[in-house]
Amino acid sequence: MLQSLRCSGRSTPAAILGFAAAVLAVFASTAPAATVPLNGRTFDAACKAASAGDVVTVPAGNYGGQNISCTKSVTLLAQGNVRLASLSFSNANGPTVDGVSVTGAPENGAASVMKSQNITIRNSTFNNMVYLEGAVDTLFDHDTWEPLDSSTQWSNGDMMDLYEQTRTPTPNTRVTVQDSVFHGLRAPNSAAHSDAIQICNCAASDAQHTIDFKILRTKFYDNECMNLRTNTQDEVTLENNLIGDTVRGISGCGDYSLDVLAANATVRYNTFTGSQKIQVNTSADVGQSQTWVGNAGNAMSTNCGAIRGTYAYNVWKSQKCSATDKQVSSLKLNSDGTPQSDSPVIDAGNPASFPSTDYNKASRPVGAAPDAGAFEFGGTTGMPDTVAPETTITSAPSNGTATTANVSFTSSESGGTFECRLDGGTWASCVSPKGYSGLAVGSHTVNVRATDAAGNTDATPAAATWTIDVAGPADTTPPETTITVAPSNGTATTASLSFTSNESGTFQCKLDAGSYGACTSPNTYTGLGTGSHTFSVRATDAAGNTDATPAATTWTISAAPPADTTAPTPAITSQPPATTAATNASFAFSGSDDTTPAGSLTFRCKLDSAAYAACTSPKAYSGLAAGVHTFRVRATDTAGNESASVSATWTIQAPDTAAPTVTFTSKPSVVSPTSSTTATFAFTGVDDRTAADDLTFRCALDDNDAEPCTSPDVVEDLGAGQHTFAVTATDAAGNVSAPATTTWKVIAVTEPPVTEPPVTEPPVTEPPVTEPPVTEPPVTEPPATGPLVPPTVALLRPAGGSTFRDTLRARATATDDGKVHHVEFWLDSRRFAYDTAAPYTGFLNTSRVRAGAHTLVARAVDDEGLSSSVGIAVERVRRVSSVSSGLVQATALPGDDSTALSATGPKSGKIAVGLTSCDDGQAKVVKTVTMVANKAGRAGQSVPTGDLCVASVTLRK
């Protein structure tokens, strides 16, 4: 277990230290930042050996787990595919990790930031949970959270957890996630509540919450349970995000797109692209200050959401929360979240302040007012770039007699290319400056257009026009030649030299005592011998003048290395699953060689029968046809040795359009009327692709709406007359079967048999009076031997065995030798209420809770952090039902070394109690104890493990 951090106080005033550091900085000679190789060291060792501001380059490869405690602002920069098993920061300050892929272990997660500050992780991919505790000034920039392969489960529950589990004095503060993607999260088991991002208030007090957590320009989609879940008093800012629907996976949750509960939240200009509602806490005693401005989405979970909430300029489909909000029937968004030309989010934003262009740096489709939704503010990262660059000519020739011309130009976006044309000719690739020679007398026009990295080309090229009046006097001045790049002394037998001239024209080169010959820059030589070599180059301008003083450079090759004849070895590191319905595919690959670094290898790829072509990892394809496909890749080293190909084959299935079929395996008799007011239906489904266990079902009785159900499904409290039951099956592709229906008749009876046993059965009240209290000591025995005593807790309502339908109302009492801090209420493994004042109450809208047996737990926590709990069995029913006669209850009183456990149930009945760690925020069952009640219906037992609380209570037959 992680230990708490305790501060011992300050011995030197911070102001004096800051002034001293400033004075030293003025007089110190600061070494310039450098780029240094990793050289086989650990990340931490390389960081500690470097100087502040240095960049440590990390070549492609597998580096296992890396733990960093370095306190320098050093960047560890990946060169190619750098893979880590885990990445941990502990008491670190300043490092940046750029461009890694972290797979993570099932129990420990992919990465953690523990008691560290000024940490940056960018351009990286995480295939498991990232854990933060005591993280200050942490930045996640351009990162991706996604599954490692086609597996449907995320091994450690959440994608990112912000915790205060060890009650460290420093809470998570100023954590930012920007320009990132969270997708593909699936729960590891049916009991898990898996969130893309979860904030857990697990500290000593609510005041120790997460502070200033920002999520900016980030996309959430295809995640189970929740995209973001917060707690009381967390300070959260959500801005310019695309937040999609969550999915129902094996855990059965996924009803809301976002759950901000009672956090202090600023939610600005986000687009909720799906149909799900937004979950907020509406209880007056815990609702915090929330601001919702300029968002576009479906609706809040209840009315207009949070108590003390402020709403302005939002666009909702199902409600209107302020005079400036809009309620519409459709948001009219494209698949990427951008508004269509007639979308109601256009011109619906806050008119107080807004930029001249939207998120994509494009003019708005209509009007001059701001739009609502994620595209209002920000840059282009994370969204499709559809905006063309602007081209500008920065230097152009003037009118005169010169028959040569140089044109310089630039673009509004970096990383793109240019095309030029002269006098309406053909567009051709060019770089700035572009030179022309031998021009005729008259007018000339140069056009230049830029194309950005996304392929958008300027539709309005820049132009420059000038006139050559009369040919000038003959040019007799030779040009000046300059060598710009020359080789250094060493062992390399290849050399590449670059050169230029102050006039446009041609070049001639020679090596050593050879003759001059035509050449272009750069000029490369291979297979050079050992010894001294001299390279000379001279320029000739358009008038035929040749540089009489050629530029020259000399270097020495000390020894020629042996010829490299070994081909590299390629490997495919990521590929689609063997069978998939996706029509796009992405392949990651790498290579290794005996002499060439992995980052210097080149690759050629091909798909199916196409020709090999140059490629880089990852290589993506889209719009592929159904059928079998094969991808191949070859690697080439710097000596020109090309490897044999490695391949990956997969099959794309045609879209699944076939609906499943559903049949009854058990049902009431169609021809024989029955007097039973309860009916049981068993059914199964068959589909051509989806396994039977993965099909989902919906059932409907008579004219009631269909609800999710499982086989067998029981309906109760039926009235006399004819009834109809219908069930449909849905496969993984969303295809819904035709309904299977059955009709039967219930005849009236004068006396329901279920009410007779409680009236005539006396044993439940007699044994407790006469039974010797031989099994009672475990209940009253002190649970701990030390001076610290845990609190006691009891549920006042509901009673064990109670049923509920729409709202579950719970009330508890708790006492302690000191002070009760709070009481928590849990249904199964999820906490739904938290109260700090007696009488302790909790309410839960259970419309989304499945019908059947559940466990309601009340857990008390005192000021020393000690806990005790009581759990009862309750049942969710679809219709009004009488209270069950069987009472099932368990109470756990944890101590230091053991947990005292008592239970109450039907006489001589077996009671199974699931126990969890009292510190576990997800209530994972770690031990199950089965006890047999005596004739009085009581049982007791001591469990040789301390700090356990009740998680589940069931009656076993």
CSV table of C-alpha atoms in Angstrom, one decimal, residues 147-153 576-578:
chain,number,residue,atom,x,y,z
A,147,PRO,CA,-7.6,-0.9,-26.5
A,148,LEU,CA,-4.4,-2.7,-27.4
A,149,ASP,CA,-6.1,-5.1,-29.8
A,150,SER,CA,-9.6,-6.4,-30.7
A,151,SER,CA,-10.3,-7.5,-27.1
A,152,THR,CA,-13.6,-6.1,-25.8
A,153,GLN,CA,-12.3,-5.6,-22.2
A,576,PRO,CA,-6.7,-5.7,-37.6
A,577,PRO,CA,-8.3,-8.8,-36.0
A,578,ALA,CA,-8.5,-12.0,-38.1
